[in-house]
PDB file of N, CA, C and O in Angstrom:
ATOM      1  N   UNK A 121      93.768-165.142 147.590  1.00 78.00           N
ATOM      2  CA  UNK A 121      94.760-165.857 148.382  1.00 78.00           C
ATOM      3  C   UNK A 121      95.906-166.338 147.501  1.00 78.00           C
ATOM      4  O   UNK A 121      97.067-166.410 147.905  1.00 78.00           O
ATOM      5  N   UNK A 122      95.537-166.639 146.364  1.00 80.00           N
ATOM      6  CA  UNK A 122      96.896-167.129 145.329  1.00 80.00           C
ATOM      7  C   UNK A 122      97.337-165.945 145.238  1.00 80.00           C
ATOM      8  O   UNK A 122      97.988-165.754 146.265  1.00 80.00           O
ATOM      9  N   UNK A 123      97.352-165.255 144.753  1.00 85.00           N
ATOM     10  CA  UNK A 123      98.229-163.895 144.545  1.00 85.00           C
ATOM     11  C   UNK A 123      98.352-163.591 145.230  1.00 85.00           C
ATOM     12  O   UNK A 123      99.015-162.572 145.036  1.00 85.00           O
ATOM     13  N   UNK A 124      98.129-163.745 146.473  1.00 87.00           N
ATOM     14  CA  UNK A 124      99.200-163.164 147.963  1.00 87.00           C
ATOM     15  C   UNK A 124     100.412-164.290 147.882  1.00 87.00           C
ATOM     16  O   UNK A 124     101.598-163.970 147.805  1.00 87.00           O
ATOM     17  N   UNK A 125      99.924-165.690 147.913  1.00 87.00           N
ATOM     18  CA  UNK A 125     100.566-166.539 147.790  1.00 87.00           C
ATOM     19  C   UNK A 125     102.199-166.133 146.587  1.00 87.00           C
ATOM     20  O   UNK A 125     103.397-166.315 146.804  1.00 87.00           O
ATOM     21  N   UNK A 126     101.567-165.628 145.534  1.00 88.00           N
ATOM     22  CA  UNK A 126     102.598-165.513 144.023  1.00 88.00           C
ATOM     23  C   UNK A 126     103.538-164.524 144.465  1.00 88.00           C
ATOM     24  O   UNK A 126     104.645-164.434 143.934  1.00 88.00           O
ATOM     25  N   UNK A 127     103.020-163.469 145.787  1.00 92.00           N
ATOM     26  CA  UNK A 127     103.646-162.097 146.251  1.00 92.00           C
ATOM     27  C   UNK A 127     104.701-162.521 146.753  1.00 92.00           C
ATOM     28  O   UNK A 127     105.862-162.139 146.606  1.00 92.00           O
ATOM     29  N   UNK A 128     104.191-163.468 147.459  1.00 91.00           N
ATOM     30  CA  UNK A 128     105.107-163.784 148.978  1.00 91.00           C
ATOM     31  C   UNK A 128     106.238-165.317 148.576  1.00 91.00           C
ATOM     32  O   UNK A 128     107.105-165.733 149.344  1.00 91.00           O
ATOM     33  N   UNK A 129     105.942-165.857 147.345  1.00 92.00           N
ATOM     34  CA  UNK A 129     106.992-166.337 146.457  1.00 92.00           C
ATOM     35  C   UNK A 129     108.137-165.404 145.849  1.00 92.00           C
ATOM     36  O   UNK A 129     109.243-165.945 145.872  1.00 92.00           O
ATOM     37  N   UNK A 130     108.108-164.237 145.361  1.00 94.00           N
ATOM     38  CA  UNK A 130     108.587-162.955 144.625  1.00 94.00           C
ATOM     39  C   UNK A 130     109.754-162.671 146.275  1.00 94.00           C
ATOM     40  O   UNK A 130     110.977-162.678 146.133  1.00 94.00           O
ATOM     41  N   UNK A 131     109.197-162.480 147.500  1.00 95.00           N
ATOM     42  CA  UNK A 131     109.510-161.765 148.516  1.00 95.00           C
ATOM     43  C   UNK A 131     110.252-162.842 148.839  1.00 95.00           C
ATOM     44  O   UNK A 131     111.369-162.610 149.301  1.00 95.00           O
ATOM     45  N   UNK A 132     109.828-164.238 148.679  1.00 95.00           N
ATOM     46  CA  UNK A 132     111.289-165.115 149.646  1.00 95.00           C
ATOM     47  C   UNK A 132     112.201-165.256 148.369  1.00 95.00           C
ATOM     48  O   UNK A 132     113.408-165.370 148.584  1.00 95.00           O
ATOM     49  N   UNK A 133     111.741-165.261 147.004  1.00 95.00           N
ATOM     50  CA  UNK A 133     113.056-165.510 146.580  1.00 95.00           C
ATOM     51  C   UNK A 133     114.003-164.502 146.042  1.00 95.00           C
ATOM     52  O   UNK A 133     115.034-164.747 145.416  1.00 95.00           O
ATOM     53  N   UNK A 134     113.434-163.114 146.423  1.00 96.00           N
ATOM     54  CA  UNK A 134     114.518-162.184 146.868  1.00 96.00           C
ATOM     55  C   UNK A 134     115.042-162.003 148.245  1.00 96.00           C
ATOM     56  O   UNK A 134     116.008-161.241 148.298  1.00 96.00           O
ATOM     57  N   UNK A 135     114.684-162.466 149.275  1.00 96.00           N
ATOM     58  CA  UNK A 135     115.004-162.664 150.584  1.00 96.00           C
ATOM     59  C   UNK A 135     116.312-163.166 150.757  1.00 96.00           C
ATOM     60  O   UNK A 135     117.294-162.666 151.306  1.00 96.00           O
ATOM     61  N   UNK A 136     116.131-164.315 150.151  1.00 95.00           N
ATOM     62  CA  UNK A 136     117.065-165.640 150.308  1.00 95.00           C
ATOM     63  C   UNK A 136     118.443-165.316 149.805  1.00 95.00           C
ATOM     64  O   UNK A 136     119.540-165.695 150.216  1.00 95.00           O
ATOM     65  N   UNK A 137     118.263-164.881 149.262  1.00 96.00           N
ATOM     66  CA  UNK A 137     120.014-164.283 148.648  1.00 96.00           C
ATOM     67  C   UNK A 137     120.723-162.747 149.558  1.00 96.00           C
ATOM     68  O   UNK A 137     121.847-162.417 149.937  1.00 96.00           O
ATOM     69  N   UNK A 138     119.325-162.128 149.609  1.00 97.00           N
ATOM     70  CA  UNK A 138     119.748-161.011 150.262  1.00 97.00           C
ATOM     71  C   UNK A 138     119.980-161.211 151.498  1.00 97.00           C
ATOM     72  O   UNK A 138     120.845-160.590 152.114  1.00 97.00           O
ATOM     73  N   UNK A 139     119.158-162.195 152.061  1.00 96.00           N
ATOM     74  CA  UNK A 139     120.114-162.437 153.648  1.00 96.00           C
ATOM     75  C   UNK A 139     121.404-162.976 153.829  1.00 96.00           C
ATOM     76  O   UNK A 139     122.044-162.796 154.864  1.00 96.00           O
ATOM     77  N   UNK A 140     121.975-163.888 152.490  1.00 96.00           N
ATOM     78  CA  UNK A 140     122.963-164.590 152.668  1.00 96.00           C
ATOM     79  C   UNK A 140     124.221-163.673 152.283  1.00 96.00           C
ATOM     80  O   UNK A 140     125.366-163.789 152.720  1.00 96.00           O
ATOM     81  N   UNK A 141     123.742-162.740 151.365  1.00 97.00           N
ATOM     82  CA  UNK A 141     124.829-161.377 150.794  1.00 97.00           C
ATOM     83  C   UNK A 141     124.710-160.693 152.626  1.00 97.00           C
ATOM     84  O   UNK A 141     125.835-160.413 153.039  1.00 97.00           O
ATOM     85  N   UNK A 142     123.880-160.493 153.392  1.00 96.00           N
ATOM     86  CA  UNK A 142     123.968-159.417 153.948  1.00 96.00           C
ATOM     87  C   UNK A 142     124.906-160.433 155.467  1.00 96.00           C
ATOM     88  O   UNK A 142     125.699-159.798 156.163  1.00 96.00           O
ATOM     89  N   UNK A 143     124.698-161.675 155.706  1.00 95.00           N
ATOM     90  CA  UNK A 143     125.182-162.226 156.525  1.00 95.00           C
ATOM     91  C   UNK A 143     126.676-162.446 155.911  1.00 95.00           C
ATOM     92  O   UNK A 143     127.611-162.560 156.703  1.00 95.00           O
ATOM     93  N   UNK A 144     126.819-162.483 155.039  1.00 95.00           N
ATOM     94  CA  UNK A 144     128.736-162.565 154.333  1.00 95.00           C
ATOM     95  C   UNK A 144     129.134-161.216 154.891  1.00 95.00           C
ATOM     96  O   UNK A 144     129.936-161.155 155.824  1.00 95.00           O
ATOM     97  N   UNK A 145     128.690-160.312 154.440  1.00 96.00           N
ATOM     98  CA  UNK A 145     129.149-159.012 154.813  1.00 96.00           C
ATOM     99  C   UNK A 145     128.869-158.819 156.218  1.00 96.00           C
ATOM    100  O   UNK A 145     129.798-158.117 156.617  1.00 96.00           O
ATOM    101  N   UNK A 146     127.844-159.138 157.489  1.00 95.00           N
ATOM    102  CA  UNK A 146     128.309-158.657 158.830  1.00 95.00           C
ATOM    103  C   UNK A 146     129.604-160.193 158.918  1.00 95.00           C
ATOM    104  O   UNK A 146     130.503-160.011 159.739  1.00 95.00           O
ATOM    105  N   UNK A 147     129.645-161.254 158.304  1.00 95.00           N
ATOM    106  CA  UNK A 147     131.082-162.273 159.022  1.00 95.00           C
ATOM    107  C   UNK A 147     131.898-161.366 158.754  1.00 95.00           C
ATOM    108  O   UNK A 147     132.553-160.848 159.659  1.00 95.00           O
ATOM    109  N   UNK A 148     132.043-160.939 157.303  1.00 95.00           N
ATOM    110  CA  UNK A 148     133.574-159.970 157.300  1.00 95.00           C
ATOM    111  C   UNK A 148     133.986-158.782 158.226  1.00 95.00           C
ATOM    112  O   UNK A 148     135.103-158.579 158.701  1.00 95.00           O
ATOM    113  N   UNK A 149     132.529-157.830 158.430  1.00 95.00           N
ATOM    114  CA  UNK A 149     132.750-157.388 159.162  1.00 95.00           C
ATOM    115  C   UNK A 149     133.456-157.249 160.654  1.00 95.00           C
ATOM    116  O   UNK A 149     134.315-156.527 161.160  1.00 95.00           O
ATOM    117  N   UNK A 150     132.603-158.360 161.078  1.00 95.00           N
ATOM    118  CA  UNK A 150     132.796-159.044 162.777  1.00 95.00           C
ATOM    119  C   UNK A 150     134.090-159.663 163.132  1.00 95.00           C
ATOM    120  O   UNK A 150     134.690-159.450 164.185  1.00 95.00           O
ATOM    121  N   UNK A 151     134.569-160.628 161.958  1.00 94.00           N
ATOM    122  CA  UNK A 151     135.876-160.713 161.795  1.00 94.00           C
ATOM    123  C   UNK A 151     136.797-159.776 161.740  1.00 94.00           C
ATOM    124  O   UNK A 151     137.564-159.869 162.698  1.00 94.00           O
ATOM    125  N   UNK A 152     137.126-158.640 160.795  1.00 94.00           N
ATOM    126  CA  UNK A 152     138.013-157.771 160.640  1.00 94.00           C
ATOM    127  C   UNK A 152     137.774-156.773 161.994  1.00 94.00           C
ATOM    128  O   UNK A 152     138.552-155.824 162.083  1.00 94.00           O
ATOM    129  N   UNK A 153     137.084-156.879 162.704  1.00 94.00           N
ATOM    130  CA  UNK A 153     136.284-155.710 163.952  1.00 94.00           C
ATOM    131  C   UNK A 153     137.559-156.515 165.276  1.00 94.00           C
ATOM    132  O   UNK A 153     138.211-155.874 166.100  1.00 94.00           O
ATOM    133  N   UNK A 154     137.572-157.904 165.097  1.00 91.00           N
ATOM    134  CA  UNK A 154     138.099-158.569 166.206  1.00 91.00           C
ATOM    135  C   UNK A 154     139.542-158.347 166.610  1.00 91.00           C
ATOM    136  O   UNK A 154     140.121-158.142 165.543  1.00 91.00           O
ATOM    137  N   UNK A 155     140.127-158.304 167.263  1.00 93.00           N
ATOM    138  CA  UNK A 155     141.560-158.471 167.980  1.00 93.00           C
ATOM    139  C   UNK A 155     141.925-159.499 167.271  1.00 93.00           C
ATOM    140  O   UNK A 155     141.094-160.317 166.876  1.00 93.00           O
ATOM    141  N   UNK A 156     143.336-159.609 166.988  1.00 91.00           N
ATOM    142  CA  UNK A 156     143.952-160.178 166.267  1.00 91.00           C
ATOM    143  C   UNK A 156     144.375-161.734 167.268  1.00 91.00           C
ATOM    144  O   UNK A 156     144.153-161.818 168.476  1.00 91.00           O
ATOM    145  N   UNK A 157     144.771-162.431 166.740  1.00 92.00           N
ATOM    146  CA  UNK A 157     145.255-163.819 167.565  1.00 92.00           C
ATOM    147  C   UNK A 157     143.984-164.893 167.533  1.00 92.00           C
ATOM    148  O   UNK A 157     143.695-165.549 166.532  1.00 92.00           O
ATOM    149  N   UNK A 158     143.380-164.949 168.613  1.00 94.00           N
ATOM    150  CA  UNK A 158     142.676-165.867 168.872  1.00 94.00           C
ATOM    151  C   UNK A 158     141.521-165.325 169.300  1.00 94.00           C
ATOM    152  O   UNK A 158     141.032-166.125 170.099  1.00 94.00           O
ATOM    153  N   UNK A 159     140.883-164.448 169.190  1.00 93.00           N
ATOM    154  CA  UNK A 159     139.328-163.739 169.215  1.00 93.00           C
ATOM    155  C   UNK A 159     139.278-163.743 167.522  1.00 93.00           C
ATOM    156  O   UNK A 159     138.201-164.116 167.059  1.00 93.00           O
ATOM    157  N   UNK A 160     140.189-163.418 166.680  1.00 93.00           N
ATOM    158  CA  UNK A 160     139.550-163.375 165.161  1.00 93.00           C
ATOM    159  C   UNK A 160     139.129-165.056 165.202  1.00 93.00           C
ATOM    160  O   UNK A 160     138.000-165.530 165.076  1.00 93.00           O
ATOM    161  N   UNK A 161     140.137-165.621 165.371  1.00 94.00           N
ATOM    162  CA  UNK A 161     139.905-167.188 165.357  1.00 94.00           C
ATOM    163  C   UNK A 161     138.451-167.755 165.318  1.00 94.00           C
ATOM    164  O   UNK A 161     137.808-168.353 164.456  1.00 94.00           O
ATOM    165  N   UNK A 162     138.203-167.363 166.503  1.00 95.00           N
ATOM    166  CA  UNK A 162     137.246-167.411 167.355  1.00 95.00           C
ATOM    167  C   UNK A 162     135.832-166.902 166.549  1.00 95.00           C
ATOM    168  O   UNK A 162     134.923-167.651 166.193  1.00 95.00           O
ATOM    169  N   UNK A 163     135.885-165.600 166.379  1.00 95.00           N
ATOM    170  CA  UNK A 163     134.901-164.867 165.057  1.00 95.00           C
ATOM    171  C   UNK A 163     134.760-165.360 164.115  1.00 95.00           C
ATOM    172  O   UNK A 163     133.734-165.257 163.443  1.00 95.00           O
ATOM    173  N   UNK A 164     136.040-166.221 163.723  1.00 95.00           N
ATOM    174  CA  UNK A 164     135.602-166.286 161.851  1.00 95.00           C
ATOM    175  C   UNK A 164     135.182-168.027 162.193  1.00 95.00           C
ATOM    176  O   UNK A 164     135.428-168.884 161.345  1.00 95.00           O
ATOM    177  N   UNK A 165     134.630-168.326 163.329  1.00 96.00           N
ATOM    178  CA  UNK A 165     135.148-170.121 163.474  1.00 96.00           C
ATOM    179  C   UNK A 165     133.412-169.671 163.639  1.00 96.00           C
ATOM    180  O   UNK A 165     132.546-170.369 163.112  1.00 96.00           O
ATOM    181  N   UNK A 166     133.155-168.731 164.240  1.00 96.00           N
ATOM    182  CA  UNK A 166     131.488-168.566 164.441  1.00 96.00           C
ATOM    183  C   UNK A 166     130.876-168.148 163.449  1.00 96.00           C
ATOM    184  O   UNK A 166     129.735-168.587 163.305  1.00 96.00           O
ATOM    185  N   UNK A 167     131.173-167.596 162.872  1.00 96.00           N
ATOM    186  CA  UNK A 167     130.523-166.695 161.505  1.00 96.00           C
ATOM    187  C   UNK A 167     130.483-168.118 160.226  1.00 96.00           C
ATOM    188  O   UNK A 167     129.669-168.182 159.304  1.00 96.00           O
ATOM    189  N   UNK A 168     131.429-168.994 160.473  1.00 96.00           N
ATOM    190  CA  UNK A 168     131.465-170.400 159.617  1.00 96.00           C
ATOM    191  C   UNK A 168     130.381-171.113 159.796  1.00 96.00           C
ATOM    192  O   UNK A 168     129.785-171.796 158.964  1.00 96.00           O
ATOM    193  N   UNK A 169     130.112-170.917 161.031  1.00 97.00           N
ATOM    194  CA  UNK A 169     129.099-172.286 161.564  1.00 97.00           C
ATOM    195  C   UNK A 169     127.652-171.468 161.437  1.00 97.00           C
ATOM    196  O   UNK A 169     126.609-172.121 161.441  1.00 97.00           O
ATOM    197  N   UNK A 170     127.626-169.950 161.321  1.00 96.00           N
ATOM    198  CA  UNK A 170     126.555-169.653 160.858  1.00 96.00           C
ATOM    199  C   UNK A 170     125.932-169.707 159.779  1.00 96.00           C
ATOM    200  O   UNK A 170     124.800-170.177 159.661  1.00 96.00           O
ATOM    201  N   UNK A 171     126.747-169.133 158.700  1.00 96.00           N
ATOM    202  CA  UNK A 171     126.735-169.722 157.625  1.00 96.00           C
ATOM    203  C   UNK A 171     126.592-170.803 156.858  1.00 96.00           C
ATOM    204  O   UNK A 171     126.129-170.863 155.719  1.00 96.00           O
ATOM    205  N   UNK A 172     127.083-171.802 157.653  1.00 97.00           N
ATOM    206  CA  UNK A 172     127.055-173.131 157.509  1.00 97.00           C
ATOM    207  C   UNK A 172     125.609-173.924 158.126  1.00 97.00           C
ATOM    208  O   UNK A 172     125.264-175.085 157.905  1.00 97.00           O
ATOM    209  N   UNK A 173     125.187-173.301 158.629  1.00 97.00           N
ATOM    210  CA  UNK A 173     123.815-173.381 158.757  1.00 97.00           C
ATOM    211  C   UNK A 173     122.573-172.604 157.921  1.00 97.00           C
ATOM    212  O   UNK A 173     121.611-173.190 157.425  1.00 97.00           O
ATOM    213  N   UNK A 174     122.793-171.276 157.883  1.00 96.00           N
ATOM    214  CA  UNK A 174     121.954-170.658 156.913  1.00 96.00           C
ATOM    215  C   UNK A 174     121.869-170.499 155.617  1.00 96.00           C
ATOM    216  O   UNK A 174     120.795-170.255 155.068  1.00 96.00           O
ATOM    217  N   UNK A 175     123.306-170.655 154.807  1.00 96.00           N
ATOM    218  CA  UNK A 175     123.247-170.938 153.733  1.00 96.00           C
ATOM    219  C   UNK A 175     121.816-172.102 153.101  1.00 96.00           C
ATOM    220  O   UNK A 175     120.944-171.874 152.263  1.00 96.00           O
ATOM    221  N   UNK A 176     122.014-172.990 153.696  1.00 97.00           N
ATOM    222  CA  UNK A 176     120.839-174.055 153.039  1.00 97.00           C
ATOM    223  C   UNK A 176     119.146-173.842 153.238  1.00 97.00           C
ATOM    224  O   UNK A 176     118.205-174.183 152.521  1.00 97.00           O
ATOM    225  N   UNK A 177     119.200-173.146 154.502  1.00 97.00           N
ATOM    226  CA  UNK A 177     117.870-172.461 155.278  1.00 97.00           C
ATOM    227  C   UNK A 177     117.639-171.601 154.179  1.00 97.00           C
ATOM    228  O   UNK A 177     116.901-172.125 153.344  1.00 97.00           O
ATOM    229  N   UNK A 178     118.149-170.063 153.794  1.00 96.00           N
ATOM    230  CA  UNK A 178     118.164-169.507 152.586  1.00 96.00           C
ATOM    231  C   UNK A 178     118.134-170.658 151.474  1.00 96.00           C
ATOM    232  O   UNK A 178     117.248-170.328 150.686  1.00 96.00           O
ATOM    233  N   UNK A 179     118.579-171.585 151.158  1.00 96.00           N
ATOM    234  CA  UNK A 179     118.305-171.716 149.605  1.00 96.00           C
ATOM    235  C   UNK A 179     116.912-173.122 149.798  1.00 96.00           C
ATOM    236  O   UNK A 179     116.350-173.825 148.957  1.00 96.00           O
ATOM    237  N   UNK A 180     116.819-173.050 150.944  1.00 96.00           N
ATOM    238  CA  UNK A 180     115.004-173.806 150.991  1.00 96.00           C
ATOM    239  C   UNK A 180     114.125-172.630 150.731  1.00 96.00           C
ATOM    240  O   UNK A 180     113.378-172.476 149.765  1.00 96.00           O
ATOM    241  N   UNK A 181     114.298-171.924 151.610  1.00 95.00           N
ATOM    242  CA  UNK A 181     113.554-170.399 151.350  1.00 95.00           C
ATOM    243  C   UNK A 181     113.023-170.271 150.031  1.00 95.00           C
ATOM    244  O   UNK A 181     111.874-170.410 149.611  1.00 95.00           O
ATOM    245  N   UNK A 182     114.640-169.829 149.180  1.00 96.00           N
ATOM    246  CA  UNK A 182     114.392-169.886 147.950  1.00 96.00           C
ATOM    247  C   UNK A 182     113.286-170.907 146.752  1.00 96.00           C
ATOM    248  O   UNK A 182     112.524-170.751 145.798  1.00 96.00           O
ATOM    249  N   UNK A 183     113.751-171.755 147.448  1.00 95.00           N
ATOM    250  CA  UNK A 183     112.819-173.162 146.681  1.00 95.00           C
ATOM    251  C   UNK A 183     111.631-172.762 146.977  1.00 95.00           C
ATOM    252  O   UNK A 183     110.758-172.755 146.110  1.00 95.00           O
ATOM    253  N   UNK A 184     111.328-172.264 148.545  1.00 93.00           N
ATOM    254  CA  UNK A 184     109.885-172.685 148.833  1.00 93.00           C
ATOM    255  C   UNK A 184     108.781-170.945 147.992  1.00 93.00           C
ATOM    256  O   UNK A 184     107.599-170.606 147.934  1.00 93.00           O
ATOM    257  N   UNK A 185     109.877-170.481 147.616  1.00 94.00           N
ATOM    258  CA  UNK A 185     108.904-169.308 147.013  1.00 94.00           C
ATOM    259  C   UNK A 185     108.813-169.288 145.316  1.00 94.00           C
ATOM    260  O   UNK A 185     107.923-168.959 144.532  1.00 94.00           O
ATOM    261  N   UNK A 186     109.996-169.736 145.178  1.00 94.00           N
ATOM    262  CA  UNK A 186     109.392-170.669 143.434  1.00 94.00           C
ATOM    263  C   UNK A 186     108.589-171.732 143.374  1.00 94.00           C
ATOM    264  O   UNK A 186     108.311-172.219 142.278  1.00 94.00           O
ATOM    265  N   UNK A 187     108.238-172.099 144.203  1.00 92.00           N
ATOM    266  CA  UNK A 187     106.893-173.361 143.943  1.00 92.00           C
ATOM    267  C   UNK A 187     105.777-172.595 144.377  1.00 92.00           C
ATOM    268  O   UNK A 187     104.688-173.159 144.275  1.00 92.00           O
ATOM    269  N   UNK A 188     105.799-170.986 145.020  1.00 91.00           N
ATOM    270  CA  UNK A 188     104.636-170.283 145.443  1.00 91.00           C
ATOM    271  C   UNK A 188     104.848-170.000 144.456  1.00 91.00           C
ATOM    272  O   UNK A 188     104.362-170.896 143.767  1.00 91.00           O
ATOM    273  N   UNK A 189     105.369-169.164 143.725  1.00 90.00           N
ATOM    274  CA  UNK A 189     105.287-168.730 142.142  1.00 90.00           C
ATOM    275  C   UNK A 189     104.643-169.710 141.328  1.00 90.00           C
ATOM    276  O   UNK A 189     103.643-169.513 140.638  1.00 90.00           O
ATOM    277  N   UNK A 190     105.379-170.951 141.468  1.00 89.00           N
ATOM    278  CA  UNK A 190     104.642-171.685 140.346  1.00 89.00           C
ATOM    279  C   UNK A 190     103.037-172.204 140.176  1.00 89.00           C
ATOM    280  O   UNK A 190     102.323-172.807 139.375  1.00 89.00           O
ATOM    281  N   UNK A 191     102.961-171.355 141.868  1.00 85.00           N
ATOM    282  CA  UNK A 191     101.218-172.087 142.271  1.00 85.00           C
ATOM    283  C   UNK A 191     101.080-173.738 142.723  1.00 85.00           C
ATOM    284  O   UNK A 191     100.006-174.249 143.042  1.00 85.00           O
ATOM    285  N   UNK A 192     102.317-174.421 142.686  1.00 83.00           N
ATOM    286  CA  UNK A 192     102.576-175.558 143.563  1.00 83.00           C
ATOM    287  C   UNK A 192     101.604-175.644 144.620  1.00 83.00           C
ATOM    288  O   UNK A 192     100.880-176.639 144.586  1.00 83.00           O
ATOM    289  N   UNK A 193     101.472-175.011 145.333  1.00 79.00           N
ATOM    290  CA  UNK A 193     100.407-175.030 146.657  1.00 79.00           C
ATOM    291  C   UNK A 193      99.197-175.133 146.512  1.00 79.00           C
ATOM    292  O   UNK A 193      98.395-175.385 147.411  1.00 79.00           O
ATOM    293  N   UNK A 194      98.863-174.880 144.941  1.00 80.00           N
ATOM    294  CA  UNK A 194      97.131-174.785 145.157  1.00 80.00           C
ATOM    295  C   UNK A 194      97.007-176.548 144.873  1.00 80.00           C
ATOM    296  O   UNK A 194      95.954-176.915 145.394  1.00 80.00           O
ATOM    297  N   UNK A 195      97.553-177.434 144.387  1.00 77.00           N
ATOM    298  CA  UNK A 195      97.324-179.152 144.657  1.00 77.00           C
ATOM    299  C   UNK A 195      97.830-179.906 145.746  1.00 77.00           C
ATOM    300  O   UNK A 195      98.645-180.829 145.740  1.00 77.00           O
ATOM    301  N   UNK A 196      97.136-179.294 146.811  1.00 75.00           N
ATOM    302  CA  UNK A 196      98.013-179.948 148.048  1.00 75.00           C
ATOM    303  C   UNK A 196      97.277-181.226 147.859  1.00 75.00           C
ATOM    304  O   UNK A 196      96.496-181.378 146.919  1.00 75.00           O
ATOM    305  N   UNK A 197      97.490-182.035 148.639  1.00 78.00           N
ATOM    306  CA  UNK A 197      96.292-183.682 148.729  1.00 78.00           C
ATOM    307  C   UNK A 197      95.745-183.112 150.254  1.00 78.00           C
ATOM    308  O   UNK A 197      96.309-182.341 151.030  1.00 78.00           O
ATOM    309  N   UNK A 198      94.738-183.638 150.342  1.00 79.00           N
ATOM    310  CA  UNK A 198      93.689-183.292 151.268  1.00 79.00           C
ATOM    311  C   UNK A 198      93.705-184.362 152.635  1.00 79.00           C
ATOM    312  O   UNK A 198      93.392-184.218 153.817  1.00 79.00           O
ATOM    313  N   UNK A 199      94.313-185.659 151.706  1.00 82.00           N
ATOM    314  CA  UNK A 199      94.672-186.654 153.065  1.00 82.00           C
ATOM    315  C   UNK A 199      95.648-187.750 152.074  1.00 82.00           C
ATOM    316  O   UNK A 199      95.722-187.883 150.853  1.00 82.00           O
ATOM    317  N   UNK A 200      96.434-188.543 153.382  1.00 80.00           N
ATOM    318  CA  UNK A 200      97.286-189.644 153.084  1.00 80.00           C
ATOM    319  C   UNK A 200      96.974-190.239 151.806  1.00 80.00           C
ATOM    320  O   UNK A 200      97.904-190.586 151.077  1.00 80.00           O
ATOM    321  N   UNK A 201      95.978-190.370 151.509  1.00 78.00           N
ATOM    322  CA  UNK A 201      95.437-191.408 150.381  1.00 78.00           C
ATOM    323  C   UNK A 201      95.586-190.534 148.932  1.00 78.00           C
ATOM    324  O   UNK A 201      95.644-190.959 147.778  1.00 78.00           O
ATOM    325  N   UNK A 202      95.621-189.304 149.390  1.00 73.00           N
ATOM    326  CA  UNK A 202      95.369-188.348 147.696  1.00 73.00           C
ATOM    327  C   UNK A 202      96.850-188.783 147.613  1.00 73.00           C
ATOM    328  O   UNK A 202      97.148-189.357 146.565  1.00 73.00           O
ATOM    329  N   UNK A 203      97.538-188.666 148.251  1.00 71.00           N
ATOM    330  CA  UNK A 203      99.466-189.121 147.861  1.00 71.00           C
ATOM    331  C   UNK A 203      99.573-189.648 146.694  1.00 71.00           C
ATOM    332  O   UNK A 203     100.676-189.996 146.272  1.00 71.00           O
TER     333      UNK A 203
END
């Protein structure tokens, strides 16, 4: 189970970047795809607020698969009191 655990640390913290490279590239896309005036507006005002949300989602991601790497998980506390 730890070394699935160490795998699946390896897998989010290549994830985490690669979704955020691959979500930059469909905003540019979706943007430059749009009608000019006020639909690009509109595109690049959405593609902000996505970003602006997933950026940090990705870099928890990230965190949460370097502490699987580090084996962080195998000392969980068992109840309130181990805290």
């Amino acid at each position: 189970m730890n070394g699935l655990k160490k795998i699946l640390g390896v897998v989010w913290i290549l994830l985490a970047p690669s979704a955020v490279i691959f979500m930059f590239m469909q905003a540019i896309e979706k943007t430059h795809a749009a009608k000019e005036g006020i639909a690009r507006t509109n595109t690049a005002l959405q593609w902000g607020i996505i970003l602006f949300i997933f950026i940090p989602i990705c870099t928890g991601l990230a965190i949460f698969g370097y502490y699987a790497l580090q084996d962080e998980y195998r000392k969980l506390p068992k109840s309130s009191k181990d805290l």
